[in-house]
Every structure is written in structure tokens, then in C-alpha cells.
mmCIF file of C-alpha atoms in Angstrom:
data_model
loop_
_atom_site.group_PDB
_atom_site.id
_atom_site.type_symbol
_atom_site.label_atom_id
_atom_site.label_comp_id
_atom_site.label_asym_id
_atom_site.label_seq_id
_atom_site.Cartn_x
_atom_site.Cartn_y
_atom_site.Cartn_z
ATOM 1 C CA MET A 1 0.000 0.000 0.000
ATOM 2 C CA SER A 2 2.074 3.004 1.289
ATOM 3 C CA LYS A 3 1.840 5.467 -1.599
ATOM 4 C CA ASN A 4 2.708 9.155 -1.436
ATOM 5 C CA ILE A 5 -0.599 10.928 -1.053
ATOM 6 C CA PRO A 6 -0.439 14.716 -0.865
ATOM 7 C CA ILE A 7 -2.729 16.336 1.677
ATOM 8 C CA GLN A 8 -2.614 20.040 0.907
ATOM 9 C CA ASP A 9 -2.816 22.452 3.809
ATOM 10 C CA TYR A 10 -4.415 25.747 2.908
ATOM 11 C CA PHE A 11 -3.884 29.175 4.365
ATOM 12 C CA ARG A 12 -5.943 29.355 7.509
ATOM 13 C CA ARG A 13 -7.267 32.017 9.820
ATOM 14 C CA ASP A 14 -5.819 32.242 13.300
ATOM 15 C CA ILE A 15 -8.113 30.914 15.980
ATOM 16 C CA PRO A 16 -8.686 33.664 18.539
ATOM 17 C CA PRO A 17 -7.343 32.742 21.967
ATOM 18 C CA VAL A 18 -9.973 31.749 24.512
ATOM 19 C CA LEU A 19 -9.060 32.635 28.080
ATOM 20 C CA ASN A 20 -10.487 31.518 31.422
ATOM 21 C CA CYS A 21 -12.361 28.485 30.106
ATOM 22 C CA LYS A 22 -10.996 25.171 31.327
ATOM 23 C CA ASP A 23 -13.477 23.109 29.245
ATOM 24 C CA TYR A 24 -12.382 24.838 26.027
ATOM 25 C CA ARG A 25 -8.708 24.334 26.863
ATOM 26 C CA GLU A 26 -9.290 20.618 27.527
ATOM 27 C CA GLU A 27 -11.211 20.243 24.242
ATOM 28 C CA GLU A 28 -8.421 22.071 22.397
ATOM 29 C CA GLN A 29 -5.801 19.746 23.925
ATOM 30 C CA LEU A 30 -7.859 16.663 23.080
ATOM 31 C CA LEU A 31 -8.260 17.707 19.437
ATOM 32 C CA ALA A 32 -4.546 18.563 19.188
ATOM 33 C CA ARG A 33 -3.683 15.105 20.551
ATOM 34 C CA VAL A 34 -6.093 13.332 18.166
ATOM 35 C CA ASP A 35 -4.737 15.415 15.263
ATOM 36 C CA TRP A 36 -1.208 14.340 16.149
ATOM 37 C CA ILE A 37 -2.241 10.678 16.447
ATOM 38 C CA LEU A 38 -4.030 10.752 13.065
ATOM 39 C CA LYS A 39 -0.938 12.147 11.363
ATOM 40 C CA VAL A 40 1.861 10.268 13.138
ATOM 41 C CA SER A 41 0.215 6.841 13.399
ATOM 42 C CA GLY A 42 -0.539 6.693 9.673
ATOM 43 C CA VAL A 43 -4.278 6.319 10.273
ATOM 44 C CA GLU A 44 -5.092 9.324 8.101
ATOM 45 C CA ARG A 45 -2.885 8.035 5.280
ATOM 46 C CA MET A 46 -4.429 4.554 5.588
ATOM 47 C CA PHE A 47 -7.931 6.007 5.385
ATOM 48 C CA VAL A 48 -7.113 8.020 2.269
ATOM 49 C CA GLU A 49 -5.388 5.043 0.621
ATOM 50 C CA LEU A 50 -8.374 2.783 1.274
ATOM 51 C CA SER A 51 -10.651 5.498 -0.061
ATOM 52 C CA LEU A 52 -8.583 5.822 -3.237
ATOM 53 C CA GLU A 53 -8.539 2.067 -3.733
ATOM 54 C CA ARG A 54 -12.300 2.029 -3.384
ATOM 55 C CA LEU A 55 -12.580 4.844 -5.899
ATOM 56 C CA GLY A 56 -10.265 3.057 -8.297
ATOM 57 C CA ALA A 57 -8.492 6.363 -8.765
ATOM 58 C CA ILE A 58 -5.011 4.982 -9.154
ATOM 59 C CA ASN A 59 -5.465 4.189 -12.831
ATOM 60 C CA PRO A 60 -3.348 6.075 -15.370
ATOM 61 C CA LYS A 61 -5.321 8.081 -17.925
ATOM 62 C CA SER A 62 -4.508 7.919 -21.610
ATOM 63 C CA ASP A 63 -4.303 11.462 -22.957
ATOM 64 C CA ALA A 64 -3.170 14.743 -21.371
ATOM 65 C CA SER A 65 -6.650 16.268 -20.888
ATOM 66 C CA GLU A 66 -7.931 13.102 -19.203
ATOM 67 C CA LYS A 67 -4.832 13.050 -16.983
ATOM 68 C CA GLU A 68 -5.419 16.672 -15.891
ATOM 69 C CA GLU A 69 -9.122 16.042 -15.227
ATOM 70 C CA GLY A 70 -8.243 12.857 -13.353
ATOM 71 C CA ARG A 71 -5.651 14.699 -11.262
ATOM 72 C CA GLN A 72 -8.187 17.361 -10.268
ATOM 73 C CA ASN A 73 -10.781 14.721 -9.381
ATOM 74 C CA LEU A 74 -8.144 12.839 -7.401
ATOM 75 C CA GLU A 75 -7.182 15.967 -5.428
ATOM 76 C CA GLY A 76 -10.847 16.629 -4.622
ATOM 77 C CA HIS A 77 -11.373 13.041 -3.517
ATOM 78 C CA ILE A 78 -8.290 13.171 -1.293
ATOM 79 C CA ARG A 79 -9.533 16.418 0.299
ATOM 80 C CA HIS A 80 -12.993 14.921 0.932
ATOM 81 C CA SER A 81 -11.468 11.711 2.294
ATOM 82 C CA HIS A 82 -9.389 13.743 4.725
ATOM 83 C CA ARG A 83 -12.496 15.632 5.857
ATOM 84 C CA ALA A 84 -14.589 12.457 6.003
ATOM 85 C CA LEU A 85 -12.223 10.874 8.505
ATOM 86 C CA ARG A 86 -11.878 13.981 10.636
ATOM 87 C CA CYS A 87 -15.591 14.804 10.667
ATOM 88 C CA THR A 88 -16.401 11.201 11.611
ATOM 89 C CA VAL A 89 -13.834 11.244 14.420
ATOM 90 C CA LEU A 90 -15.170 14.602 15.634
ATOM 91 C CA LYS A 91 -18.724 13.235 15.653
ATOM 92 C CA LYS A 92 -17.566 10.298 17.790
ATOM 93 C CA LEU A 93 -15.755 12.636 20.195
ATOM 94 C CA VAL A 94 -18.516 15.245 20.525
ATOM 95 C CA GLY A 95 -21.527 12.964 20.194
ATOM 96 C CA GLY A 96 -24.897 13.970 18.827
ATOM 97 C CA GLY A 97 -26.540 13.796 15.453
ATOM 98 C CA TYR A 98 -25.420 14.995 12.054
ATOM 99 C CA ARG A 99 -27.385 18.233 12.286
ATOM 100 C CA LYS A 100 -25.753 19.065 15.646
ATOM 101 C CA ILE A 101 -22.269 18.407 14.264
ATOM 102 C CA SER A 102 -22.957 20.447 11.131
ATOM 103 C CA LYS A 103 -24.085 23.364 13.295
ATOM 104 C CA ALA A 104 -21.095 22.991 15.623
ATOM 105 C CA LEU A 105 -18.749 23.007 12.621
ATOM 106 C CA ALA A 106 -20.366 26.205 11.348
ATOM 107 C CA MET A 107 -20.019 27.910 14.729
ATOM 108 C CA THR A 108 -16.764 26.624 16.232
ATOM 109 C CA PRO A 109 -13.365 27.656 14.836
ATOM 110 C CA LEU A 110 -11.657 24.894 16.824
ATOM 111 C CA TYR A 111 -13.762 22.212 15.109
ATOM 112 C CA GLN A 112 -13.333 23.903 11.735
ATOM 113 C CA ARG A 113 -9.555 23.752 12.141
ATOM 114 C CA PHE A 114 -9.599 20.092 13.183
ATOM 115 C CA CYS A 115 -11.745 19.072 10.197
ATOM 116 C CA GLY A 116 -9.862 21.236 7.699
ATOM 117 C CA ILE A 117 -12.749 23.441 6.627
ATOM 118 C CA ASP A 118 -11.291 26.743 7.817
ATOM 119 C CA GLN A 119 -9.744 28.047 4.627
ATOM 120 C CA LEU A 120 -8.792 31.694 4.581
ATOM 121 C CA GLY A 121 -11.748 33.956 3.888
ATOM 122 C CA VAL A 122 -14.509 31.349 3.926
ATOM 123 C CA VAL A 123 -15.906 28.531 6.030
ATOM 124 C CA ARG A 124 -17.893 25.830 4.268
ATOM 125 C CA PRO A 125 -19.178 23.408 6.881
ATOM 126 C CA PRO A 126 -20.501 20.115 5.552
ATOM 127 C CA SER A 127 -24.269 19.690 5.581
ATOM 128 C CA LYS A 128 -25.865 16.978 7.677
ATOM 129 C CA SER A 129 -26.333 14.904 4.504
ATOM 130 C CA LEU A 130 -22.659 15.212 3.594
ATOM 131 C CA LEU A 131 -21.669 14.266 7.149
ATOM 132 C CA GLN A 132 -23.868 11.197 6.805
ATOM 133 C CA ASN A 133 -22.108 10.343 3.528
ATOM 134 C CA TYR A 134 -18.745 10.850 5.235
ATOM 135 C CA ALA A 135 -19.739 8.361 7.950
ATOM 136 C CA HIS A 136 -20.181 5.726 5.219
ATOM 137 C CA TRP A 137 -17.194 6.810 3.101
ATOM 138 C CA LEU A 138 -15.642 3.346 3.405
ATOM 139 C CA PRO A 139 -17.304 -0.057 3.750
ATOM 140 C CA MET A 140 -17.862 -1.062 7.377
ATOM 141 C CA ASP A 141 -15.038 -3.648 7.484
ATOM 142 C CA GLN A 142 -12.469 -1.132 6.211
ATOM 143 C CA MET A 143 -13.758 1.570 8.556
ATOM 144 C CA GLU A 144 -13.449 -0.795 11.511
ATOM 145 C CA LYS A 145 -9.850 -1.515 10.458
ATOM 146 C CA VAL A 146 -9.089 2.213 10.445
ATOM 147 C CA LEU A 147 -10.801 2.810 13.802
ATOM 148 C CA SER A 148 -9.036 -0.150 15.440
ATOM 149 C CA THR A 149 -5.698 1.211 14.223
ATOM 150 C CA LEU A 150 -6.636 4.606 15.658
ATOM 151 C CA THR A 151 -7.628 3.034 18.976
ATOM 152 C CA GLN A 152 -4.334 1.132 19.181
ATOM 153 C CA ALA A 153 -2.366 4.314 18.516
#
């Protein structure tokens, strides 16, 4: 497996500091720890690789225009796969339904940063329907493999 998969970071807004709120600080530390685990343990890379295999996106295209279109589709799929994992993990951490998580993502810069939806100048939180699609991004057996790897890390 182990392919080089680029996950592009975008310019992001600074999150304003929040003072005198222990619960916020603990949530911030938890998300920073989970972010570190996702990156260092290889769970995020594994999730994206499984997603790409499912998509069948690692097929060379024949002509130049098809290759460019395929590259753009591949980049979009990688970005959505990255968000799918992080939004699903956030939902498990925070609890609640898809509508609640969608609203929390729209309102909370800390969650936006964790899920990678805080691009400079605009925030596009996923709808409840998209969050539901993200939860089923991979077949159940592959998702359980990813989550067990995350739990072990």
C-alpha cells in the first residue's frame, strides 16, 4: 500500500485565543492530541489510501486532458477523504446527530480547524447529509480496520 498521497494544507485564519475556560482548553488539547495521532500513526494516510482504492483512482489516464481532469478529481477526492475521517472522528468525540455536528462546525473555529474546513476567507461546513455520507465513506469492514488502528495508537 504506502503510496505518497499529498494532503494540501491551505492558508488558515488564526483561531482567537480563549481565556479563562478550562473546558475549552481541555477540548483544544484533546483535538490537538487526536490530530497528532491521526498524522503520526498513519491512520489518516491509511484512510485516504483505502478510499482511493475504493474509488479506483489509481489508474493512469490515456491522454493529457484526461490526466489533468483525473488529477483534479483525485485531489478533490483526497480532500474529501481527509475531511470524512476527521468529521467522523469529531462526531464520535462530541456525540450527537449529524445536524448538531454540522451546526457545531459552522459555529466553532476549533472544530473547523480540526476538520480542515477553515480556509482563509470562507468557512464551508458540511451539511448533515454530507456528514452522513462521510460516515459511510468506506465499507464497514475497512472503517473498523481504520478505527481499530486509531484506537491502538
